[in-house]
mmCIF file of N, CA, C and O in Angstrom:
data_model
loop_
_atom_site.group_PDB
_atom_site.id
_atom_site.type_symbol
_atom_site.label_atom_id
_atom_site.label_comp_id
_atom_site.label_asym_id
_atom_site.label_seq_id
_atom_site.Cartn_x
_atom_site.Cartn_y
_atom_site.Cartn_z
ATOM 1 N N MET A 1 -37.139 23.867 62.814
ATOM 2 C CA MET A 1 -36.455 24.078 61.639
ATOM 3 C C MET A 1 -35.176 25.322 61.751
ATOM 4 O O MET A 1 -35.950 25.971 62.651
ATOM 5 N N ASP A 2 -34.435 25.242 61.500
ATOM 6 C CA ASP A 2 -32.929 25.914 61.316
ATOM 7 C C ASP A 2 -33.126 27.358 60.358
ATOM 8 O O ASP A 2 -32.683 28.439 60.493
ATOM 9 N N ALA A 3 -33.847 26.718 59.212
ATOM 10 C CA ALA A 3 -33.885 27.637 58.296
ATOM 11 C C ALA A 3 -34.235 27.089 56.947
ATOM 12 O O ALA A 3 -34.551 26.030 56.828
ATOM 13 N N VAL A 4 -34.662 28.410 55.818
ATOM 14 C CA VAL A 4 -35.385 27.725 54.864
ATOM 15 C C VAL A 4 -34.950 28.375 53.519
ATOM 16 O O VAL A 4 -34.110 29.681 54.075
ATOM 17 N N LEU A 5 -34.655 27.823 52.435
ATOM 18 C CA LEU A 5 -33.590 27.945 51.665
ATOM 19 C C LEU A 5 -34.627 28.474 50.374
ATOM 20 O O LEU A 5 -35.197 27.285 49.927
ATOM 21 N N LEU A 6 -34.973 29.483 49.907
ATOM 22 C CA LEU A 6 -35.949 29.827 49.159
ATOM 23 C C LEU A 6 -35.055 29.447 47.060
ATOM 24 O O LEU A 6 -34.117 30.135 47.349
ATOM 25 N N VAL A 7 -35.738 28.395 46.549
ATOM 26 C CA VAL A 7 -35.222 28.376 45.262
ATOM 27 C C VAL A 7 -36.006 28.141 44.250
ATOM 28 O O VAL A 7 -37.088 27.713 44.511
ATOM 29 N N ARG A 8 -35.993 28.556 43.483
ATOM 30 C CA ARG A 8 -36.612 28.860 42.130
ATOM 31 C C ARG A 8 -36.213 27.285 41.404
ATOM 32 O O ARG A 8 -35.896 27.720 40.419
ATOM 33 N N HIS A 9 -37.122 26.608 41.823
ATOM 34 C CA HIS A 9 -37.017 25.020 41.113
ATOM 35 C C HIS A 9 -38.103 24.423 40.545
ATOM 36 O O HIS A 9 -37.551 23.930 39.875
ATOM 37 N N GLN A 10 -39.267 25.194 40.770
ATOM 38 C CA GLN A 10 -40.481 23.825 40.720
ATOM 39 C C GLN A 10 -40.540 23.839 39.022
ATOM 40 O O GLN A 10 -40.120 22.824 38.685
ATOM 41 N N HIS A 11 -40.366 25.337 38.776
ATOM 42 C CA HIS A 11 -40.503 25.319 37.294
ATOM 43 C C HIS A 11 -39.382 24.199 36.757
ATOM 44 O O HIS A 11 -39.986 23.934 35.561
ATOM 45 N N GLN A 12 -38.363 24.239 36.752
ATOM 46 C CA GLN A 12 -37.350 23.467 36.357
ATOM 47 C C GLN A 12 -37.597 22.410 36.101
ATOM 48 O O GLN A 12 -37.667 21.189 35.528
ATOM 49 N N VAL A 13 -37.838 21.500 37.177
ATOM 50 C CA VAL A 13 -38.556 19.868 37.442
ATOM 51 C C VAL A 13 -39.906 19.787 36.501
ATOM 52 O O VAL A 13 -39.470 19.074 35.828
ATOM 53 N N VAL A 14 -40.727 20.488 36.775
ATOM 54 C CA VAL A 14 -41.741 20.462 35.898
ATOM 55 C C VAL A 14 -41.437 20.208 34.396
ATOM 56 O O VAL A 14 -41.530 19.647 33.338
ATOM 57 N N GLU A 15 -40.781 21.580 33.792
ATOM 58 C CA GLU A 15 -39.958 21.769 32.450
ATOM 59 C C GLU A 15 -39.632 20.484 31.889
ATOM 60 O O GLU A 15 -39.955 20.302 30.809
ATOM 61 N N GLY A 16 -38.858 19.881 32.786
ATOM 62 C CA GLY A 16 -37.444 19.152 32.798
ATOM 63 C C GLY A 16 -38.149 17.458 32.776
ATOM 64 O O GLY A 16 -38.074 16.752 31.844
ATOM 65 N N LEU A 17 -38.949 17.389 33.205
ATOM 66 C CA LEU A 17 -39.790 16.546 33.626
ATOM 67 C C LEU A 17 -40.774 15.978 32.063
ATOM 68 O O LEU A 17 -41.077 15.113 31.758
ATOM 69 N N ALA A 18 -41.429 17.305 31.517
ATOM 70 C CA ALA A 18 -42.642 17.234 30.231
ATOM 71 C C ALA A 18 -41.427 16.994 29.496
ATOM 72 O O ALA A 18 -41.826 16.931 28.114
ATOM 73 N N GLY A 19 -39.595 17.390 29.437
ATOM 74 C CA GLY A 19 -39.049 17.330 27.637
ATOM 75 C C GLY A 19 -38.840 18.869 27.442
ATOM 76 O O GLY A 19 -38.563 19.002 26.176
ATOM 77 N N ARG A 20 -39.215 19.378 28.508
ATOM 78 C CA ARG A 20 -39.300 21.283 27.640
ATOM 79 C C ARG A 20 -38.096 21.908 28.061
ATOM 80 O O ARG A 20 -37.186 21.087 29.009
ATOM 81 N N PRO A 21 -37.663 22.637 27.292
ATOM 82 C CA PRO A 21 -36.123 23.321 27.700
ATOM 83 C C PRO A 21 -36.038 24.047 28.977
ATOM 84 O O PRO A 21 -36.991 24.419 29.332
ATOM 85 N N LEU A 22 -34.963 24.199 30.047
ATOM 86 C CA LEU A 22 -35.018 24.539 31.246
ATOM 87 C C LEU A 22 -34.531 26.293 31.125
ATOM 88 O O LEU A 22 -34.047 26.296 29.894
ATOM 89 N N ILE A 23 -35.163 26.987 32.162
ATOM 90 C CA ILE A 23 -34.849 28.272 32.083
ATOM 91 C C ILE A 23 -33.372 28.718 32.436
ATOM 92 O O ILE A 23 -32.942 27.752 33.299
ATOM 93 N N ASP A 24 -33.290 29.632 32.796
ATOM 94 C CA ASP A 24 -31.964 30.293 33.543
ATOM 95 C C ASP A 24 -30.856 29.380 33.401
ATOM 96 O O ASP A 24 -29.924 29.606 34.439
ATOM 97 N N GLU A 25 -30.316 29.309 31.908
ATOM 98 C CA GLU A 25 -29.390 28.804 31.633
ATOM 99 C C GLU A 25 -28.965 26.677 32.671
ATOM 100 O O GLU A 25 -27.950 26.845 32.881
ATOM 101 N N ARG A 26 -29.671 26.628 32.602
ATOM 102 C CA ARG A 26 -29.974 25.088 33.997
ATOM 103 C C ARG A 26 -29.131 23.834 32.716
ATOM 104 O O ARG A 26 -30.132 23.918 31.734
ATOM 105 N N ALA A 27 -28.226 23.342 32.938
ATOM 106 C CA ALA A 27 -28.014 22.031 31.814
ATOM 107 C C ALA A 27 -28.881 20.914 32.389
ATOM 108 O O ALA A 27 -29.311 19.893 31.481
ATOM 109 N N HIS A 28 -29.415 20.514 33.796
ATOM 110 C CA HIS A 28 -30.176 19.610 33.958
ATOM 111 C C HIS A 28 -30.851 19.735 34.873
ATOM 112 O O HIS A 28 -30.446 20.897 35.916
ATOM 113 N N LEU A 29 -31.758 18.784 35.854
ATOM 114 C CA LEU A 29 -32.481 19.141 36.740
ATOM 115 C C LEU A 29 -32.029 19.556 37.925
ATOM 116 O O LEU A 29 -32.362 20.080 38.631
ATOM 117 N N LEU A 30 -30.683 18.896 38.130
ATOM 118 C CA LEU A 30 -30.014 19.225 39.536
ATOM 119 C C LEU A 30 -29.243 19.894 39.722
ATOM 120 O O LEU A 30 -27.674 20.474 40.166
ATOM 121 N N ASP A 31 -28.966 20.955 38.308
ATOM 122 C CA ASP A 31 -28.093 22.149 38.210
ATOM 123 C C ASP A 31 -29.045 23.455 38.852
ATOM 124 O O ASP A 31 -29.991 24.014 38.483
ATOM 125 N N TYR A 32 -28.239 23.679 39.947
ATOM 126 C CA TYR A 32 -28.560 24.908 41.000
ATOM 127 C C TYR A 32 -28.110 26.725 40.344
ATOM 128 O O TYR A 32 -28.328 26.866 40.938
ATOM 129 N N GLY A 33 -27.554 26.146 39.079
ATOM 130 C CA GLY A 33 -26.921 27.324 38.911
ATOM 131 C C GLY A 33 -25.194 27.490 39.612
ATOM 132 O O GLY A 33 -25.000 26.274 40.537
ATOM 133 N N LEU A 34 -24.975 28.812 39.098
ATOM 134 C CA LEU A 34 -23.447 29.060 39.743
ATOM 135 C C LEU A 34 -23.699 30.321 40.529
ATOM 136 O O LEU A 34 -24.340 30.798 40.584
ATOM 137 N N PRO A 35 -22.615 30.169 41.493
ATOM 138 C CA PRO A 35 -22.956 31.345 42.412
ATOM 139 C C PRO A 35 -22.731 32.833 41.918
ATOM 140 O O PRO A 35 -22.118 33.107 40.761
ATOM 141 N N GLY A 36 -23.433 33.837 42.551
ATOM 142 C CA GLY A 36 -23.919 35.018 42.005
ATOM 143 C C GLY A 36 -24.864 34.549 40.842
ATOM 144 O O GLY A 36 -25.668 36.128 40.318
ATOM 145 N N SER A 37 -25.802 34.142 40.025
ATOM 146 C CA SER A 37 -26.367 33.492 38.940
ATOM 147 C C SER A 37 -28.317 34.520 39.411
ATOM 148 O O SER A 37 -28.400 34.294 40.906
ATOM 149 N N PHE A 38 -28.712 34.736 38.397
ATOM 150 C CA PHE A 38 -30.321 34.940 38.892
ATOM 151 C C PHE A 38 -30.807 34.008 38.469
ATOM 152 O O PHE A 38 -30.480 33.394 37.623
ATOM 153 N N PRO A 39 -32.556 33.477 39.741
ATOM 154 C CA PRO A 39 -32.104 34.080 40.696
ATOM 155 C C PRO A 39 -31.607 33.720 42.142
ATOM 156 O O PRO A 39 -31.085 32.799 41.547
ATOM 157 N N PRO A 40 -31.460 34.555 42.803
ATOM 158 C CA PRO A 40 -30.409 34.217 43.991
ATOM 159 C C PRO A 40 -31.120 33.006 44.695
ATOM 160 O O PRO A 40 -32.385 33.053 44.865
ATOM 161 N N HIS A 41 -30.518 32.359 45.456
ATOM 162 C CA HIS A 41 -31.389 31.383 46.601
ATOM 163 C C HIS A 41 -31.104 31.862 47.512
ATOM 164 O O HIS A 41 -30.345 32.231 48.071
ATOM 165 N N ALA A 42 -32.033 32.259 48.258
ATOM 166 C CA ALA A 42 -32.329 32.931 49.535
ATOM 167 C C ALA A 42 -32.575 31.890 50.715
ATOM 168 O O ALA A 42 -33.360 31.040 50.374
ATOM 169 N N LEU A 43 -31.320 32.159 51.782
ATOM 170 C CA LEU A 43 -31.396 31.901 52.783
ATOM 171 C C LEU A 43 -32.078 32.408 54.315
ATOM 172 O O LEU A 43 -31.977 33.308 54.337
ATOM 173 N N VAL A 44 -33.066 32.109 54.542
ATOM 174 C CA VAL A 44 -33.836 32.697 55.452
ATOM 175 C C VAL A 44 -33.859 32.133 56.928
ATOM 176 O O VAL A 44 -34.138 30.799 56.945
ATOM 177 N N THR A 45 -33.135 32.177 57.946
ATOM 178 C CA THR A 45 -32.688 31.358 59.048
ATOM 179 C C THR A 45 -33.931 32.171 59.799
ATOM 180 O O THR A 45 -34.005 33.032 60.161
ATOM 181 N N ASN A 46 -34.135 31.176 60.867
ATOM 182 C CA ASN A 46 -34.636 31.064 62.083
ATOM 183 C C ASN A 46 -34.087 31.952 62.966
ATOM 184 O O ASN A 46 -32.910 31.233 63.821
ATOM 185 N N PRO A 47 -34.081 32.951 63.460
ATOM 186 C CA PRO A 47 -33.943 33.728 64.586
ATOM 187 C C PRO A 47 -33.796 32.789 66.367
ATOM 188 O O PRO A 47 -32.838 32.980 66.939
ATOM 189 N N SER A 48 -34.613 31.931 65.909
ATOM 190 C CA SER A 48 -34.679 30.916 66.938
ATOM 191 C C SER A 48 -33.656 29.655 67.154
ATOM 192 O O SER A 48 -32.947 28.715 67.477
ATOM 193 N N GLY A 49 -33.236 29.310 65.656
ATOM 194 C CA GLY A 49 -32.490 28.225 65.249
ATOM 195 C C GLY A 49 -31.429 28.231 65.484
ATOM 196 O O GLY A 49 -31.209 29.244 65.588
ATOM 197 N N ARG A 50 -30.771 27.227 65.453
ATOM 198 C CA ARG A 50 -29.093 27.282 65.520
ATOM 199 C C ARG A 50 -28.410 27.479 64.504
ATOM 200 O O ARG A 50 -29.133 27.531 63.361
ATOM 201 N N GLN A 51 -26.905 27.810 64.775
ATOM 202 C CA GLN A 51 -26.321 28.044 63.637
ATOM 203 C C GLN A 51 -25.967 27.557 62.601
ATOM 204 O O GLN A 51 -25.873 25.899 63.210
ATOM 205 N N LEU A 52 -26.290 27.750 61.495
ATOM 206 C CA LEU A 52 -25.767 26.389 60.326
ATOM 207 C C LEU A 52 -24.763 26.512 59.805
ATOM 208 O O LEU A 52 -23.440 27.022 59.965
ATOM 209 N N SER A 53 -24.331 25.241 59.035
ATOM 210 C CA SER A 53 -22.777 24.678 58.932
ATOM 211 C C SER A 53 -22.636 25.088 57.178
ATOM 212 O O SER A 53 -23.544 25.673 56.605
ATOM 213 N N GLY A 54 -21.834 24.835 56.931
ATOM 214 C CA GLY A 54 -21.424 25.366 55.241
ATOM 215 C C GLY A 54 -21.745 24.530 54.435
ATOM 216 O O GLY A 54 -21.860 24.789 53.248
ATOM 217 N N GLU A 55 -22.911 23.629 54.428
ATOM 218 C CA GLU A 55 -23.420 23.022 53.603
ATOM 219 C C GLU A 55 -24.703 23.856 52.867
ATOM 220 O O GLU A 55 -24.088 23.564 51.193
ATOM 221 N N PHE A 56 -25.136 24.527 53.587
ATOM 222 C CA PHE A 56 -25.394 25.429 52.661
ATOM 223 C C PHE A 56 -24.757 25.918 50.940
ATOM 224 O O PHE A 56 -25.869 26.318 50.719
ATOM 225 N N LEU A 57 -22.990 26.611 51.717
ATOM 226 C CA LEU A 57 -22.802 27.221 50.857
ATOM 227 C C LEU A 57 -22.718 26.459 49.361
ATOM 228 O O LEU A 57 -22.694 26.863 48.269
ATOM 229 N N ALA A 58 -22.770 25.256 48.876
ATOM 230 C CA ALA A 58 -22.880 24.203 48.203
ATOM 231 C C ALA A 58 -23.998 24.397 47.255
ATOM 232 O O ALA A 58 -24.044 24.170 45.931
ATOM 233 N N LEU A 59 -25.427 24.965 47.723
ATOM 234 C CA LEU A 59 -26.327 25.330 47.003
ATOM 235 C C LEU A 59 -26.613 26.910 46.842
ATOM 236 O O LEU A 59 -27.308 27.247 45.943
ATOM 237 N N HIS A 60 -25.243 27.301 46.714
ATOM 238 C CA HIS A 60 -25.573 28.774 46.243
ATOM 239 C C HIS A 60 -26.226 29.921 47.537
ATOM 240 O O HIS A 60 -26.944 30.961 47.156
ATOM 241 N N ALA A 61 -26.265 29.426 48.790
ATOM 242 C CA ALA A 61 -27.328 30.342 49.693
ATOM 243 C C ALA A 61 -27.244 31.764 49.673
ATOM 244 O O ALA A 61 -26.080 31.709 50.277
ATOM 245 N N VAL A 62 -27.614 32.469 49.606
ATOM 246 C CA VAL A 62 -27.616 33.842 49.870
ATOM 247 C C VAL A 62 -27.978 34.144 51.197
ATOM 248 O O VAL A 62 -29.356 34.360 50.800
ATOM 249 N N PRO A 63 -27.633 34.403 52.203
ATOM 250 C CA PRO A 63 -28.154 34.817 53.575
ATOM 251 C C PRO A 63 -29.004 36.352 53.355
ATOM 252 O O PRO A 63 -29.056 37.137 51.990
ATOM 253 N N LEU A 64 -30.479 36.407 53.493
ATOM 254 C CA LEU A 64 -31.380 37.132 53.392
ATOM 255 C C LEU A 64 -30.286 38.374 53.928
ATOM 256 O O LEU A 64 -30.944 39.389 52.413
ATOM 257 N N GLN A 65 -30.015 38.825 54.359
ATOM 258 C CA GLN A 65 -29.833 40.060 54.911
ATOM 259 C C GLN A 65 -28.506 40.635 54.059
ATOM 260 O O GLN A 65 -28.462 41.998 53.232
ATOM 261 N N ALA A 66 -28.232 40.086 52.818
ATOM 262 C CA ALA A 66 -27.283 39.700 51.487
ATOM 263 C C ALA A 66 -27.980 40.238 50.262
ATOM 264 O O ALA A 66 -27.241 40.787 49.402
ATOM 265 N N LEU A 67 -29.312 39.863 50.224
ATOM 266 C CA LEU A 67 -30.278 40.152 49.128
ATOM 267 C C LEU A 67 -30.163 41.734 48.926
ATOM 268 O O LEU A 67 -30.826 42.078 49.728
ATOM 269 N N ASN A 68 -30.381 42.291 47.750
ATOM 270 C CA ASN A 68 -30.816 43.457 47.665
ATOM 271 C C ASN A 68 -32.201 43.617 47.635
ATOM 272 O O ASN A 68 -33.342 42.562 47.059
ATOM 273 N N ALA A 69 -32.881 44.861 47.094
ATOM 274 C CA ALA A 69 -34.342 45.322 47.201
ATOM 275 C C ALA A 69 -34.680 44.703 46.060
ATOM 276 O O ALA A 69 -36.156 45.006 45.889
ATOM 277 N N ALA A 70 -34.056 44.314 44.993
ATOM 278 C CA ALA A 70 -34.358 44.344 43.433
ATOM 279 C C ALA A 70 -34.453 42.680 43.579
ATOM 280 O O ALA A 70 -34.556 42.246 42.119
ATOM 281 N N ALA A 71 -34.169 41.768 44.214
ATOM 282 C CA ALA A 71 -34.439 40.607 44.001
ATOM 283 C C ALA A 71 -36.356 39.961 43.466
ATOM 284 O O ALA A 71 -37.049 41.097 43.638
ATOM 285 N N GLU A 72 -36.372 39.097 43.004
ATOM 286 C CA GLU A 72 -37.426 38.558 42.535
ATOM 287 C C GLU A 72 -38.781 38.538 43.088
ATOM 288 O O GLU A 72 -39.761 38.272 43.148
ATOM 289 N N TYR A 73 -38.214 37.781 44.468
ATOM 290 C CA TYR A 73 -39.239 38.493 45.913
ATOM 291 C C TYR A 73 -39.279 38.920 46.987
ATOM 292 O O TYR A 73 -37.302 38.978 47.000
ATOM 293 N N ASN A 74 -39.443 38.739 47.944
ATOM 294 C CA ASN A 74 -39.139 39.460 49.786
ATOM 295 C C ASN A 74 -39.519 38.388 50.302
ATOM 296 O O ASN A 74 -40.218 37.737 50.926
ATOM 297 N N PRO A 75 -38.373 37.901 50.533
ATOM 298 C CA PRO A 75 -38.152 36.612 52.078
ATOM 299 C C PRO A 75 -38.983 36.833 52.776
ATOM 300 O O PRO A 75 -39.579 36.043 53.321
ATOM 301 N N GLY A 76 -38.931 37.889 53.107
ATOM 302 C CA GLY A 76 -39.027 38.532 54.559
ATOM 303 C C GLY A 76 -40.902 38.463 54.329
ATOM 304 O O GLY A 76 -41.709 38.887 55.443
ATOM 305 N N GLU A 77 -41.594 38.617 53.296
ATOM 306 C CA GLU A 77 -42.801 38.353 53.687
ATOM 307 C C GLU A 77 -43.316 37.303 53.072
ATOM 308 O O GLU A 77 -44.449 37.199 53.134
ATOM 309 N N ILE A 78 -42.850 36.337 53.120
ATOM 310 C CA ILE A 78 -42.911 34.818 52.497
ATOM 311 C C ILE A 78 -42.690 33.760 53.979
ATOM 312 O O ILE A 78 -43.930 33.139 54.139
ATOM 313 N N VAL A 79 -41.351 34.382 54.165
ATOM 314 C CA VAL A 79 -41.245 32.579 55.563
ATOM 315 C C VAL A 79 -41.528 33.423 57.111
ATOM 316 O O VAL A 79 -41.923 34.792 57.322
ATOM 317 N N MET A 80 -42.791 33.397 57.537
ATOM 318 C CA MET A 80 -43.388 33.598 58.976
ATOM 319 C C MET A 80 -42.781 32.313 59.681
ATOM 320 O O MET A 80 -43.740 31.441 60.035
ATOM 321 N N TRP A 81 -42.147 32.682 61.156
ATOM 322 C CA TRP A 81 -41.805 31.751 61.770
ATOM 323 C C TRP A 81 -42.791 31.576 62.944
ATOM 324 O O TRP A 81 -42.975 32.658 63.898
ATOM 325 N N ALA A 82 -43.597 30.716 63.433
ATOM 326 C CA ALA A 82 -44.101 30.149 64.021
ATOM 327 C C ALA A 82 -43.408 29.656 65.534
ATOM 328 O O ALA A 82 -43.690 28.390 65.354
ATOM 329 N N ASN A 83 -44.250 30.081 66.838
ATOM 330 C CA ASN A 83 -43.834 28.853 67.617
ATOM 331 C C ASN A 83 -42.460 28.425 68.094
ATOM 332 O O ASN A 83 -42.170 27.399 68.066
ATOM 333 N N THR A 84 -41.580 29.524 68.113
ATOM 334 C CA THR A 84 -40.046 29.290 67.841
ATOM 335 C C THR A 84 -39.771 29.892 69.312
ATOM 336 O O THR A 84 -39.958 29.888 70.226
ATOM 337 N N ALA A 85 -38.535 28.348 69.781
ATOM 338 C CA ALA A 85 -38.531 28.225 70.798
ATOM 339 C C ALA A 85 -37.024 29.264 71.441
ATOM 340 O O ALA A 85 -36.274 29.589 70.513
ATOM 341 N N ASP A 86 -36.988 29.853 72.980
ATOM 342 C CA ASP A 86 -35.813 30.782 72.929
ATOM 343 C C ASP A 86 -34.894 29.651 73.053
ATOM 344 O O ASP A 86 -33.515 29.938 72.455
ATOM 345 N N ASN A 87 -34.666 28.277 73.481
ATOM 346 C CA ASN A 87 -34.011 27.444 73.111
ATOM 347 C C ASN A 87 -33.788 26.046 72.763
ATOM 348 O O ASN A 87 -34.295 25.583 73.426
ATOM 349 N N PRO A 88 -33.688 26.355 71.278
ATOM 350 C CA PRO A 88 -33.907 25.125 70.592
ATOM 351 C C PRO A 88 -33.077 23.859 71.063
ATOM 352 O O PRO A 88 -32.158 23.366 71.712
ATOM 353 N N THR A 89 -33.921 22.549 70.704
ATOM 354 C CA THR A 89 -33.597 21.386 71.348
ATOM 355 C C THR A 89 -33.317 20.348 69.605
ATOM 356 O O THR A 89 -33.695 20.828 68.684
ATOM 357 N N ASP A 90 -32.393 20.100 70.309
ATOM 358 C CA ASP A 90 -32.131 18.457 68.712
ATOM 359 C C ASP A 90 -33.185 17.840 68.430
ATOM 360 O O ASP A 90 -33.933 17.118 69.036
#
């Protein structure tokens, strides 16, 4: 695993499937918001993983280092890499 993208989206799916209004000004279940919108989508990269391509930009991913301390969550306390290889393989 090269990275984890943290997105507050489970709530949207639950509410949308129940026919209730979505929060955060989302238009539909696959609406991931606009760049810079709150809450940010935190991209936590594996220090032993491969470098990521630009596809994550389509989901408005924000690198962990770019998030400020006022984020809704602290991804550094959530993601824990275990048994990472020094030389990742495909």
